[in-house]
mmCIF file of C-alpha atoms and ligand atoms in Angstrom:
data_model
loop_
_atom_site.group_PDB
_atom_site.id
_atom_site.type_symbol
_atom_site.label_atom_id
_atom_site.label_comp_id
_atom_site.label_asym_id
_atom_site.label_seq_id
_atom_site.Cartn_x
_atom_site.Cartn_y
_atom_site.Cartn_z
ATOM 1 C CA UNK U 285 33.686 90.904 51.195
ATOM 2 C CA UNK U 286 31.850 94.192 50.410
ATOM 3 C CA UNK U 287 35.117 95.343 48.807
ATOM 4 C CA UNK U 288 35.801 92.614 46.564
ATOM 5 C CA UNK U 289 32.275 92.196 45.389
ATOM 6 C CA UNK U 290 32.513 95.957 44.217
ATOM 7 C CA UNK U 291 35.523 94.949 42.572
ATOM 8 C CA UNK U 292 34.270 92.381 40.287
ATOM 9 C CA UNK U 293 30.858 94.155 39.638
ATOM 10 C CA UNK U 294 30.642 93.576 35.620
ATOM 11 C CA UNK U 295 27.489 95.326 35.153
ATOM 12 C CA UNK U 296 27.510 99.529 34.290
ATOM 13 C CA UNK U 297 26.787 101.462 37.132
ATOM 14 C CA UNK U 298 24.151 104.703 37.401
ATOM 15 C CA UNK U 299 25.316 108.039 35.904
ATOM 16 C CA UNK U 300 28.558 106.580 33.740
ATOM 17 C CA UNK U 301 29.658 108.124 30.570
ATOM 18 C CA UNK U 302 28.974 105.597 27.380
ATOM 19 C CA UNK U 303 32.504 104.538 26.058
ATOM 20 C CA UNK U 304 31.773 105.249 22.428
ATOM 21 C CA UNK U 305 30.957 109.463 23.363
ATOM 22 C CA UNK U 306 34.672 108.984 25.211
ATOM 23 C CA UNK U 307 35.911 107.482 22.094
ATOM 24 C CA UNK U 308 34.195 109.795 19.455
ATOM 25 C CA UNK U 309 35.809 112.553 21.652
ATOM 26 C CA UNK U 310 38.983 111.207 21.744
ATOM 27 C CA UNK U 311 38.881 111.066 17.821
ATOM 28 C CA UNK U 312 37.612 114.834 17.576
ATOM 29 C CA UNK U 313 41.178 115.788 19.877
ATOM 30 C CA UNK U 314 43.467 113.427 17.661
ATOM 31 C CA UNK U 315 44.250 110.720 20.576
ATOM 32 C CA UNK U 316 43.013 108.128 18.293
ATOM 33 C CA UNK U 317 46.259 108.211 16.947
ATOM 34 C CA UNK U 318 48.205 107.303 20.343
ATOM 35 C CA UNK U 319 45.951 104.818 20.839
ATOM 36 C CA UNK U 320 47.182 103.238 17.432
ATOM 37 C CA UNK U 321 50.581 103.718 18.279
ATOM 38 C CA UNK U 322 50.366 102.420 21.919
ATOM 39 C CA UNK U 323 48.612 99.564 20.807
ATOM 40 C CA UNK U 324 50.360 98.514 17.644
ATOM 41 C CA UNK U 325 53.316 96.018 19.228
ATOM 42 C CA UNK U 326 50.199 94.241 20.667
ATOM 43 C CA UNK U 327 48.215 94.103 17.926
ATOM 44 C CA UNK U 328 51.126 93.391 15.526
ATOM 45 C CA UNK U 329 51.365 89.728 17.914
ATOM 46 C CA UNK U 330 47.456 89.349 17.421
ATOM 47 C CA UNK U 331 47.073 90.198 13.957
ATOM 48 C CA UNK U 332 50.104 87.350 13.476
ATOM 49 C CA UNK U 333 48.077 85.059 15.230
ATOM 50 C CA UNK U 334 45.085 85.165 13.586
ATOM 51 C CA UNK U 335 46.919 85.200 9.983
ATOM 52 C CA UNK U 336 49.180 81.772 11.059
ATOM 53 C CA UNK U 337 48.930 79.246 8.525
ATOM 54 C CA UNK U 338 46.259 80.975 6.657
ATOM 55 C CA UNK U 339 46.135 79.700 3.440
ATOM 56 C CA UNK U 340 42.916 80.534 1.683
ATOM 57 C CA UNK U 341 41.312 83.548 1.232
ATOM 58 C CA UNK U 342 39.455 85.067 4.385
ATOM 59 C CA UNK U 343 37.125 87.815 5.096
ATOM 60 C CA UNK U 344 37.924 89.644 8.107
ATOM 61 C CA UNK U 345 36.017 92.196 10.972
ATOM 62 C CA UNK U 346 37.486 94.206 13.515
ATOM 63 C CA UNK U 347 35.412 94.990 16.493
ATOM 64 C CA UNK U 348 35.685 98.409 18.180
ATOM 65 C CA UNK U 349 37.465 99.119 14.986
ATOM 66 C CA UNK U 350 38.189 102.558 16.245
ATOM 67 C CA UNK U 351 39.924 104.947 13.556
ATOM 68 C CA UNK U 352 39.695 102.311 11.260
ATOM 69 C CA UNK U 353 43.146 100.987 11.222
ATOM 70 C CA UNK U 354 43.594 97.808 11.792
ATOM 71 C CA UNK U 355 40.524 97.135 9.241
ATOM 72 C CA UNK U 356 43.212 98.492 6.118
ATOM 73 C CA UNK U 357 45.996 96.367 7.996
ATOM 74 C CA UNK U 358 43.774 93.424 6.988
ATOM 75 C CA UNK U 359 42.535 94.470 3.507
ATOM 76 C CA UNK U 360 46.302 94.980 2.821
ATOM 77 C CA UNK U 361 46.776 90.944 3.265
ATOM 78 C CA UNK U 362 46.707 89.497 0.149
ATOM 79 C CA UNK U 363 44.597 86.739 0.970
ATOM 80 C CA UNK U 364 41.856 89.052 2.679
ATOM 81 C CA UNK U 365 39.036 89.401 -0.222
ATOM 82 C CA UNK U 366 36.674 91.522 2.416
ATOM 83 C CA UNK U 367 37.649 93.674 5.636
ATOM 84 C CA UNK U 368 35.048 95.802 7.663
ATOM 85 C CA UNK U 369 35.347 97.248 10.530
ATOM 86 C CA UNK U 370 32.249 98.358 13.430
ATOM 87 C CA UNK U 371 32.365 100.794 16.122
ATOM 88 C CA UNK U 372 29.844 102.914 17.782
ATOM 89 C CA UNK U 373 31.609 106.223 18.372
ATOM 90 C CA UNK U 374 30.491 108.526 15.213
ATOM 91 C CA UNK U 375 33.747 110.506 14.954
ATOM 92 C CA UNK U 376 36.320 107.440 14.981
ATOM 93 C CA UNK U 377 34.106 106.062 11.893
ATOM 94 C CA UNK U 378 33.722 109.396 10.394
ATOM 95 C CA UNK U 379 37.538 109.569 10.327
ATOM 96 C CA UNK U 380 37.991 105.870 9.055
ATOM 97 C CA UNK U 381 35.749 106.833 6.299
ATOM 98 C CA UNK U 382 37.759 110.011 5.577
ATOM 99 C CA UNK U 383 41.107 108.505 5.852
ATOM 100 C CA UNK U 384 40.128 105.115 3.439
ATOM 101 C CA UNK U 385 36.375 106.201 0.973
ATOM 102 C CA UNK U 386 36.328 102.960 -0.486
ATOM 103 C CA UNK U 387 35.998 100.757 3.260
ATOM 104 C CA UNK U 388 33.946 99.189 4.854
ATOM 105 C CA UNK U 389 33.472 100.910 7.962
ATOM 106 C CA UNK U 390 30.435 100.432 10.262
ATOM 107 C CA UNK U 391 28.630 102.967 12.648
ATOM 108 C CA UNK U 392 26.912 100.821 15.038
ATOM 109 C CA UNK U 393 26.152 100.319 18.500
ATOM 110 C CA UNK U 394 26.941 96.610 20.061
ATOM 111 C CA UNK U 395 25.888 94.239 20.825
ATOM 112 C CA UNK U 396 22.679 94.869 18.553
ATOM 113 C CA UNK U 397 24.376 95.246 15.220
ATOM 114 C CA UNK U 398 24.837 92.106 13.352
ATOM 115 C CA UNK U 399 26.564 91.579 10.153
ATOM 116 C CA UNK U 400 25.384 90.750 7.117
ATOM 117 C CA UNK U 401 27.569 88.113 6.479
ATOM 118 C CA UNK U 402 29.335 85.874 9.115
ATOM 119 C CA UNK U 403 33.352 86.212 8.283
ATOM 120 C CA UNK U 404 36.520 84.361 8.807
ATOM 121 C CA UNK U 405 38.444 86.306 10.804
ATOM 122 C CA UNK U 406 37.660 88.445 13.863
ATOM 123 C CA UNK U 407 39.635 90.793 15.312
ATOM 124 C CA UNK U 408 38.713 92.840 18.562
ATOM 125 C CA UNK U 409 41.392 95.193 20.551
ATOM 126 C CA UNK U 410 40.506 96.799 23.854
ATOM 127 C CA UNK U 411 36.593 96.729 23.400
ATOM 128 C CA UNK U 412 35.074 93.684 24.656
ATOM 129 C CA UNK U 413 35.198 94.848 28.292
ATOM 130 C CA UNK U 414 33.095 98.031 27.028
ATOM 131 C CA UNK U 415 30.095 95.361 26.896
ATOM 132 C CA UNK U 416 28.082 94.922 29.641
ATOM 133 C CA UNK U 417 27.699 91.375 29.429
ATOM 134 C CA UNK U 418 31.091 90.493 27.568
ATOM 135 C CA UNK U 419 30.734 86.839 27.809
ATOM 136 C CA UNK U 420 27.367 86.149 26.128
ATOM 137 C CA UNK U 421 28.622 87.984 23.593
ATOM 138 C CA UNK U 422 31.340 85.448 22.472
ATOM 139 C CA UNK U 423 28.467 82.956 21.997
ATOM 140 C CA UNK U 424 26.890 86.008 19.451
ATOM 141 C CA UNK U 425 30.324 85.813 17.935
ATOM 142 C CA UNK U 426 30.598 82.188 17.414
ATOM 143 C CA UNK U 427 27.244 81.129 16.244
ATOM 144 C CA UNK U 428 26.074 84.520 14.153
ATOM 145 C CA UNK U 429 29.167 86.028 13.363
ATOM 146 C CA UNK U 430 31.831 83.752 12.263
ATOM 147 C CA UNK U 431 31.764 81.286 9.937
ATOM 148 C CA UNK U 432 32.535 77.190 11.187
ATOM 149 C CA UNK U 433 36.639 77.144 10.983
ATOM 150 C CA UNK U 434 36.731 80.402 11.727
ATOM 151 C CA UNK U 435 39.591 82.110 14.259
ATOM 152 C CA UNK U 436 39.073 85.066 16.706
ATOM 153 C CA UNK U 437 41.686 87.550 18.164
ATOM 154 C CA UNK U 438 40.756 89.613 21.355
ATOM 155 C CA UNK U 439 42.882 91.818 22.578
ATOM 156 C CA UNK U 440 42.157 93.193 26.582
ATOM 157 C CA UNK U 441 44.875 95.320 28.649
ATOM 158 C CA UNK U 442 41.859 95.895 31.664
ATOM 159 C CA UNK U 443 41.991 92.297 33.520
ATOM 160 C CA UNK U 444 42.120 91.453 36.784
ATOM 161 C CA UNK U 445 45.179 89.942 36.464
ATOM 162 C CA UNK U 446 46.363 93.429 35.589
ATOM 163 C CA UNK U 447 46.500 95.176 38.408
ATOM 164 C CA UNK U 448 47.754 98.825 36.710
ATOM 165 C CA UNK U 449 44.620 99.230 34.797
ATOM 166 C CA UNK U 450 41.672 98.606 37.704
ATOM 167 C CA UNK U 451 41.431 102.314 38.101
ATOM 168 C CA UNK U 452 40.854 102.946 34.471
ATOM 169 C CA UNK U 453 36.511 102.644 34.302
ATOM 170 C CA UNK U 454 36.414 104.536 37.958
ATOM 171 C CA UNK U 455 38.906 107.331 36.413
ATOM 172 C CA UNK U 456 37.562 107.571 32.773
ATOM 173 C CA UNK U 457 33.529 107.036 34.419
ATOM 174 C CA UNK U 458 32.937 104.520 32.073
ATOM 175 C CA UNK U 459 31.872 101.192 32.710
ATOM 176 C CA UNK U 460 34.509 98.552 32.417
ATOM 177 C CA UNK U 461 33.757 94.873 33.161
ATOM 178 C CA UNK U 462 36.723 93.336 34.931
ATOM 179 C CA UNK U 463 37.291 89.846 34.351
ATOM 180 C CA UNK U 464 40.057 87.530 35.254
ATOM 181 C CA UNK U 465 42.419 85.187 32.117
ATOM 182 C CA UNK U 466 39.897 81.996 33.660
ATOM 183 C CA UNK U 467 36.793 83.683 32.867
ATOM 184 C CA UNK U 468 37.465 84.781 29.707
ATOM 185 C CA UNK U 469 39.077 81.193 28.611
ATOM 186 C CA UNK U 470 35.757 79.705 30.502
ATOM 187 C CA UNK U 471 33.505 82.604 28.406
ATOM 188 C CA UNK U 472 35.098 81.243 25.149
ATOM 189 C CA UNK U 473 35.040 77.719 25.863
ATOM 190 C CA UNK U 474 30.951 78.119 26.884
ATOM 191 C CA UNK U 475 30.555 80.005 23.807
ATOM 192 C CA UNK U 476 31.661 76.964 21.788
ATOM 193 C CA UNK U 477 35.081 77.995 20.765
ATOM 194 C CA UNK U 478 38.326 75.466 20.811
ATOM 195 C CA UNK U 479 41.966 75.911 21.123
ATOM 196 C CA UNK U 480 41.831 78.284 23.250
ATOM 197 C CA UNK U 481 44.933 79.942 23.986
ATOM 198 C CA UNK U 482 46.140 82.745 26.226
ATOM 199 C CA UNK U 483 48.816 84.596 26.727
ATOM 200 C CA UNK U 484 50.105 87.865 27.706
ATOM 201 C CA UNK U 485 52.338 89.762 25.689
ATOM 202 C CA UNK U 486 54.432 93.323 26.160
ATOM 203 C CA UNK U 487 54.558 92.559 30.435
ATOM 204 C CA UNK U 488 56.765 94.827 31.883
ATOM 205 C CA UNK U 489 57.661 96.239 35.494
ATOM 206 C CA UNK U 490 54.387 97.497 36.515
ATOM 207 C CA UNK U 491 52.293 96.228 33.678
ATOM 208 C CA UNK U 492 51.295 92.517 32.867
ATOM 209 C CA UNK U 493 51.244 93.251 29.479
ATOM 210 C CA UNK U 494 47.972 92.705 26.662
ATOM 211 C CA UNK U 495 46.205 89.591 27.313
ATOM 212 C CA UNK U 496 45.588 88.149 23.568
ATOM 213 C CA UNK U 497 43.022 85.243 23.553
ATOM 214 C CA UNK U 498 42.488 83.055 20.489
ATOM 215 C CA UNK U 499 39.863 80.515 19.533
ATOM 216 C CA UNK U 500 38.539 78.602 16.571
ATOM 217 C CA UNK U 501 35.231 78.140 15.944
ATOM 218 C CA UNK U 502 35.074 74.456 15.037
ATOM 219 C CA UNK U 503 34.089 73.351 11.417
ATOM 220 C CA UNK U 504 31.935 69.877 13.276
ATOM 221 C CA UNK U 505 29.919 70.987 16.127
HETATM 222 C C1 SAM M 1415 39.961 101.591 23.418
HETATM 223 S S1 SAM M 1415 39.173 101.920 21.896
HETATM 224 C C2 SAM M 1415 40.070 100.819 20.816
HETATM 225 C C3 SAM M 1415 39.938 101.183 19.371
HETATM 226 C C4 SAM M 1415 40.740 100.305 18.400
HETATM 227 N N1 SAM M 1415 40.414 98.899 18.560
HETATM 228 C C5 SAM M 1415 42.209 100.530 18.584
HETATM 229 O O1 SAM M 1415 42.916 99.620 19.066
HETATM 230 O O2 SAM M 1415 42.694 101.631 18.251
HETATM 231 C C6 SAM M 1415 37.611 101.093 22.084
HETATM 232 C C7 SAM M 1415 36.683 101.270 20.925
HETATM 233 O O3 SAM M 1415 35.505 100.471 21.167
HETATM 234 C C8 SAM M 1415 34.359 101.216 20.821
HETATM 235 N N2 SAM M 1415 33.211 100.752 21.604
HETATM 236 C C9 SAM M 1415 33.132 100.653 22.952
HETATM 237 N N3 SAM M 1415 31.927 100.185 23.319
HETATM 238 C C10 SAM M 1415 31.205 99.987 22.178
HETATM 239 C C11 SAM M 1415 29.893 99.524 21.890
HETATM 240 N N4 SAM M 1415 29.044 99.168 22.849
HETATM 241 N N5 SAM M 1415 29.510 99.447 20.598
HETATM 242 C C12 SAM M 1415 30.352 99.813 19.590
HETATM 243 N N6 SAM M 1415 31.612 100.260 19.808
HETATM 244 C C13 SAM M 1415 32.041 100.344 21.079
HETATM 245 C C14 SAM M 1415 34.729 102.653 21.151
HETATM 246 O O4 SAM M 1415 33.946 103.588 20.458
HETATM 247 C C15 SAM M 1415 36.200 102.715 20.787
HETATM 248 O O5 SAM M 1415 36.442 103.194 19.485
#
């Protein structure tokens, strides 16, 4: 009992590193750019998802935008009239800003930044589970930050369901909330989002692959 309610502690233990001085780190030795690369097949499936049927023109946010890229994936959509991007670690938005002047890049520490306009589009790769209360945060996201009709992409490869990555907060000393495919679905669905729908993508032997959630927020609530 002891063991399993260590393994489903959500909340940041004493003495852990903050994720975004990893991160910011991690962009000062160049492994930003793996972490594009290793996550680009997953968020090539996402970014498709959130784009389906899109007909009108959107504004977009990516949360945890790292490097920046996935922000000028978006402002290269012809339909996207405004992409930004958020992320507390100063030297992955230091490079955004050096790689693209002219975007919209964000330093900013979450949950307490909020945008100045609610968007269309959210987009969030491997940074919810950062959070140390993931779940009220999707509320945040569906009544402040996107607008009614609205669709959100979240990306998470740390999952219970996941067994491979369980070591990563213990190994990296950063806090990492571990939650199961049901408690996310259950986080959006309290939050107010429909059409929920999860799925994982990129499983292999010894891997279940990214989970990739996506919601609407409803236009009648
Ligand atoms: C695993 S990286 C993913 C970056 C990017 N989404 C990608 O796929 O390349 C997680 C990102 O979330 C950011 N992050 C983590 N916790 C954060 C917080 N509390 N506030 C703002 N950014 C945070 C980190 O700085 C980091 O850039």
């Amino acid at each position: 009992m002891d063991i399993f309610i260590e393994r489903r502690e959500t909340r940041p233990a004493m003495g852990l590193r903050s994720a975004t001085d990893l991160f910011s780190e991690w962009a000062d030795n160049g492994r930003d750019e793996g972490m594009e690369k290793g996550h680009t097949a997953s968020v090539d499936i996402m970014l498709e998802r959130l784009l389906e049927g899109r007909e009108k023109p959107f504004t977009a946010l990516d949360i945890g935008c790292g490097n920046g890229w996935v922000v000028r994936r978006l402002s290269g959509h012809p339909l996207c009239t405004h992409a930004s991007g958020v992320d507390g670690a100063p030297s992955m938005i230091a490079k955004a800003k050096e790689v693209d002047p002219d975007g919209d890049y964000v330093e900013a520490m979450l949950p307490d930044w909020t945008p100045e306009e609610p968007v269309d589009l959210i987009h969030t790769m491997e940074c919810l589970y950062y959070l140390s209360e993931p779940l009220p945060f999707l509320k945040t996201l569906h009544d402040t930050w996107m607008k009614p009709g609205g669709r959100l992409v979240i990306g998470v490869d740390h999952y219970v369901e996941n067994p491979s990555s369980h070591d990563w907060g213990p190994s990296l000393n950063v806090h990492m909330a571990l939650l199961s495919i049901e408690e996310w679905t259950e986080g959006l669905q309290k939050a107010g989002f429909t059409d929920i729908v999860s799925t994982q993508v990129g499983a292999k032997e010894g891997w279940s692959g990214t989970l990739v959630l996506t919601a609407h927020r409803p236009f009648d609530e």
